[in-house]
CSV table of C-alpha atoms and ligand atoms in Angstrom, one decimal:
chain,number,residue,atom,x,y,z
A,1,MET,CA,99.2,121.5,261.5
A,2,ASN,CA,99.8,124.4,259.0
A,3,ILE,CA,103.3,123.7,257.6
A,4,LEU,CA,102.9,127.1,255.7
A,5,THR,CA,102.9,129.0,258.8
A,6,PRO,CA,106.3,130.2,259.7
A,7,PRO,CA,107.6,129.9,263.3
A,8,THR,CA,106.8,132.7,265.4
A,9,LEU,CA,109.6,134.3,267.5
A,10,ALA,CA,108.9,135.8,270.7
A,11,THR,CA,111.2,138.8,269.6
A,12,PRO,CA,111.2,139.0,265.7
A,13,ALA,CA,113.8,140.8,264.3
A,14,ALA,CA,111.8,143.8,263.2
A,15,SER,CA,113.5,144.9,260.5
A,16,ALA,CA,111.9,146.4,257.4
A,17,THR,CA,115.0,145.8,255.2
A,18,ALA,CA,115.7,142.6,253.5
A,19,ARG,CA,118.5,140.8,255.1
A,20,PRO,CA,121.8,141.2,253.5
A,21,THR,CA,123.4,138.5,251.3
A,22,ARG,CA,126.4,136.9,252.7
A,23,GLU,CA,128.6,138.7,249.9
A,24,GLU,CA,127.2,142.0,251.2
A,25,THR,CA,128.1,141.5,254.8
A,26,GLU,CA,131.5,140.0,254.2
A,27,ALA,CA,132.1,143.5,252.2
A,28,ALA,CA,130.8,145.3,255.4
A,29,VAL,CA,133.4,143.4,257.4
A,30,ARG,CA,135.9,144.5,254.9
A,31,THR,CA,135.1,148.1,255.1
A,32,LEU,CA,135.7,147.9,259.0
A,33,LEU,CA,139.0,146.4,258.3
A,34,LEU,CA,139.7,149.5,256.3
A,35,TRP,CA,138.5,151.5,259.1
A,36,THR,CA,141.0,150.2,261.4
A,37,GLY,CA,143.7,151.3,259.2
A,38,ASP,CA,144.9,148.1,258.2
A,39,ASP,CA,145.3,146.3,255.0
A,40,PRO,CA,142.3,143.8,254.4
A,41,ASP,CA,144.3,142.2,251.3
A,42,ARG,CA,147.3,141.1,253.5
A,43,GLU,CA,147.7,137.4,254.1
A,44,GLY,CA,146.2,137.3,257.7
A,45,LEU,CA,143.2,139.3,257.0
A,46,VAL,CA,142.2,138.0,253.4
A,47,ASP,CA,140.0,135.5,255.1
A,48,THR,CA,138.8,137.4,257.8
A,49,PRO,CA,135.6,138.7,256.4
A,50,ALA,CA,134.3,135.2,255.8
A,51,ARG,CA,135.3,134.0,259.3
A,52,VAL,CA,133.5,137.0,261.1
A,53,VAL,CA,130.4,136.2,259.2
A,54,ARG,CA,130.6,132.6,260.1
A,55,ALA,CA,131.2,133.6,263.9
A,56,TYR,CA,128.2,136.0,263.7
A,57,GLU,CA,126.0,133.2,262.6
A,58,GLU,CA,127.1,131.5,265.8
A,59,PHE,CA,126.8,134.4,268.1
A,60,PHE,CA,123.4,135.5,266.8
A,61,GLY,CA,121.7,132.1,266.0
A,62,GLY,CA,119.0,132.9,268.6
A,63,TYR,CA,116.9,134.7,266.2
A,64,GLY,CA,116.0,131.3,264.4
A,65,ILE,CA,115.0,129.6,267.6
A,66,ASP,CA,111.8,130.0,269.0
A,67,PRO,CA,112.1,129.7,273.0
A,68,VAL,CA,108.5,128.9,273.6
A,69,GLU,CA,108.7,125.9,271.6
A,70,LEU,CA,111.5,124.8,273.7
A,71,LEU,CA,109.5,124.6,276.6
A,72,ALA,CA,106.5,123.0,274.8
A,73,ARG,CA,107.3,119.4,275.9
A,74,SER,CA,106.5,119.2,279.6
A,75,PHE,CA,105.9,116.5,282.0
A,76,GLU,CA,103.1,116.1,284.2
A,77,GLU,CA,104.1,113.0,286.1
A,78,THR,CA,105.9,114.7,289.2
A,79,ASP,CA,104.4,112.8,292.0
A,80,GLY,CA,103.2,116.2,293.4
A,81,TYR,CA,106.7,117.7,293.5
A,82,ASP,CA,106.0,121.3,294.1
A,83,GLU,CA,109.5,122.4,295.6
A,84,MET,CA,111.7,124.7,294.0
A,85,VAL,CA,114.0,123.6,290.7
A,86,VAL,CA,117.1,125.5,290.6
A,87,LEU,CA,119.4,125.4,287.7
A,88,ARG,CA,122.6,127.5,288.9
A,89,ASP,CA,125.7,128.7,287.5
A,90,ILE,CA,124.7,128.4,283.8
A,91,ARG,CA,127.5,129.8,281.5
A,92,LEU,CA,126.3,133.0,279.7
A,93,GLU,CA,127.7,134.5,276.6
A,94,THR,CA,125.9,137.1,274.8
A,95,HIS,CA,126.4,140.5,273.1
A,96,CYS,CA,125.8,144.1,274.1
A,97,GLU,CA,123.4,145.6,271.6
A,98,HIS,CA,125.2,148.8,272.0
A,99,HIS,CA,128.6,147.9,271.0
A,100,MET,CA,128.3,144.4,269.8
A,101,VAL,CA,130.9,143.2,272.3
A,102,PRO,CA,130.6,140.1,274.5
A,103,ILE,CA,128.7,140.1,277.8
A,104,ILE,CA,130.1,137.0,279.7
A,105,GLY,CA,128.6,135.8,282.9
A,106,ARG,CA,126.4,133.3,284.7
A,107,ALA,CA,122.9,132.8,285.0
A,108,HIS,CA,120.5,131.1,287.8
A,109,ILE,CA,116.9,130.1,286.8
A,110,ALA,CA,114.5,128.8,289.3
A,111,TYR,CA,111.0,128.0,289.1
A,112,ILE,CA,108.3,126.1,291.5
A,113,PRO,CA,106.1,123.8,289.3
A,114,ASP,CA,102.6,123.6,289.3
A,115,GLY,CA,102.0,120.2,288.1
A,116,ARG,CA,104.3,120.4,285.2
A,117,VAL,CA,108.1,120.3,284.8
A,118,VAL,CA,110.6,120.5,281.9
A,119,GLY,CA,113.9,118.8,281.2
A,120,ILE,CA,116.3,121.2,283.1
A,121,SER,CA,118.5,121.4,279.7
A,122,LYS,CA,115.5,123.1,278.3
A,123,LEU,CA,115.9,126.0,280.9
A,124,ALA,CA,119.5,126.6,279.7
A,125,ARG,CA,118.3,126.4,276.1
A,126,VAL,CA,115.7,129.1,276.6
A,127,LEU,CA,118.8,131.4,278.0
A,128,GLU,CA,120.7,130.6,275.1
A,129,ALA,CA,117.9,131.3,272.5
A,130,TYR,CA,117.8,134.8,274.0
A,131,ALA,CA,121.4,135.4,274.6
A,132,LYS,CA,122.4,134.4,271.1
A,133,ARG,CA,120.9,137.7,270.0
A,134,LEU,CA,121.7,141.4,270.5
A,135,GLN,CA,120.9,142.1,274.1
A,136,ILE,CA,121.1,144.4,277.0
A,137,GLN,CA,121.2,142.2,280.5
A,138,GLU,CA,118.0,143.8,282.0
A,139,LYS,CA,115.8,142.6,278.9
A,140,LEU,CA,117.4,139.1,278.8
A,141,THR,CA,116.8,138.3,282.3
A,142,ALA,CA,113.1,139.5,281.8
A,143,GLN,CA,112.7,137.5,278.7
A,144,VAL,CA,113.8,134.2,280.1
A,145,ALA,CA,111.7,134.7,283.3
A,146,ASN,CA,108.5,135.9,281.1
A,147,THR,CA,108.7,132.8,278.7
A,148,ILE,CA,109.1,130.3,281.5
A,149,GLU,CA,106.1,131.8,283.3
A,150,GLN,CA,104.0,132.1,280.1
A,151,VAL,CA,104.5,128.6,278.9
A,152,LEU,CA,105.0,126.3,282.2
A,153,LYS,CA,102.7,128.6,284.2
A,154,PRO,CA,104.4,127.7,287.6
A,155,LYS,CA,103.9,129.1,290.8
A,156,GLY,CA,106.9,131.2,290.4
A,157,VAL,CA,110.1,132.0,288.6
A,158,ALA,CA,113.3,133.8,289.3
A,159,VAL,CA,116.1,134.7,287.1
A,160,VAL,CA,119.2,136.2,288.2
A,161,ILE,CA,122.1,137.0,285.9
A,162,GLU,CA,125.8,138.2,287.0
A,163,ALA,CA,127.7,139.3,283.9
A,164,GLN,CA,130.7,141.5,282.8
A,165,HIS,CA,130.3,143.8,279.9
A,166,GLN,CA,133.4,144.0,277.8
A,167,CYS,CA,132.0,147.4,276.7
A,168,MET,CA,132.8,148.5,280.4
A,169,THR,CA,135.9,146.3,281.0
A,170,THR,CA,138.0,146.7,277.9
A,171,ARG,CA,137.0,150.3,276.7
A,172,GLY,CA,135.1,153.5,277.8
A,173,ILE,CA,135.8,153.6,281.6
A,174,HIS,CA,137.9,150.5,281.7
A,175,LYS,CA,136.6,149.0,285.0
A,176,PRO,CA,137.6,145.3,285.0
A,177,GLY,CA,136.3,143.2,287.7
A,178,VAL,CA,132.9,144.9,287.9
A,179,SER,CA,129.7,142.8,287.4
A,180,MET,CA,126.3,143.6,286.9
A,181,VAL,CA,123.5,141.7,288.7
A,182,THR,CA,120.0,141.7,287.4
A,183,SER,CA,117.2,139.7,288.6
A,184,ARG,CA,113.4,138.8,287.9
A,185,MET,CA,111.0,137.3,290.4
A,186,LEU,CA,107.7,136.5,289.5
A,187,GLY,CA,104.9,134.7,291.4
A,188,ALA,CA,105.7,133.2,294.8
A,189,PHE,CA,109.3,134.6,294.5
A,190,ARG,CA,108.3,138.0,294.3
A,191,ASP,CA,105.3,137.7,296.8
A,192,ASN,CA,107.0,135.4,299.7
A,193,SER,CA,110.1,136.7,301.0
A,194,ASP,CA,111.0,133.5,302.5
A,195,THR,CA,110.8,131.7,299.1
A,196,ARG,CA,113.0,134.2,297.5
A,197,ARG,CA,115.6,134.0,300.5
A,198,GLU,CA,115.8,130.3,299.9
A,199,PHE,CA,116.3,130.8,296.3
A,200,LEU,CA,119.1,133.4,296.9
A,201,ALA,CA,120.6,131.1,299.5
A,202,MET,CA,120.8,128.1,297.2
A,203,ILE,CA,122.6,130.4,294.5
A,204,GLY,CA,125.0,131.9,296.8
A,205,ALA,CA,125.1,135.6,297.2
A,206,PRO,CA,125.9,137.2,293.6
A,207,ARG,CA,129.8,137.6,293.7
A,208,GLN,CA,131.3,140.6,292.8
A,209,GLY,CA,134.5,141.0,290.7
A,210,SER,CA,134.6,137.2,289.6
A,211,GLU,CA,136.7,136.8,286.5
A,212,ALA,CA,134.7,135.2,283.8
B,301,ZN,ZN1,127.9,147.9,275.5
């Protein structure tokens, strides 16, 4: 209706400072290259600042996507379907907000409709909208579950994420093979242990040490 109203983001980038220009951002990458001790003017690195900024546009494109909007179109002709809908083994790529390095893993998303369903690709896109931001795994898990609950108002929502954090596998304590598992259970998944068990059986027990 009101075209002057900018899209509202569930998690606005609460920055008081203006967004830097592309040139300023490329200059910042050049500073990082200098910091490594390398020569940013040598042939192999001269285009790296521009490439890194383009990669960041892709990695962090989720700030421009409203996850609520993604779920806005739902369907009510379900013939009374009220069993669990499970999307499992969704590839997850996000970035740790503490080190800005990848978190790679998989997510499983389930809900029990209460008269409304969405196209299943929309569930994966909600995950992606939040994953393409700086994240911690706990917050990402909660954001996906809360958004589905808020918009679809289903009888229950469950989100499980298993992921490897490269800030833990390639630096710091160097523990390759360690996965972190987070979950958020709402409604029937929280209140009913049979429902929760059924979901966990459908996704298989979270695997430890699976190579992403
Ligand atoms: Zn980290």
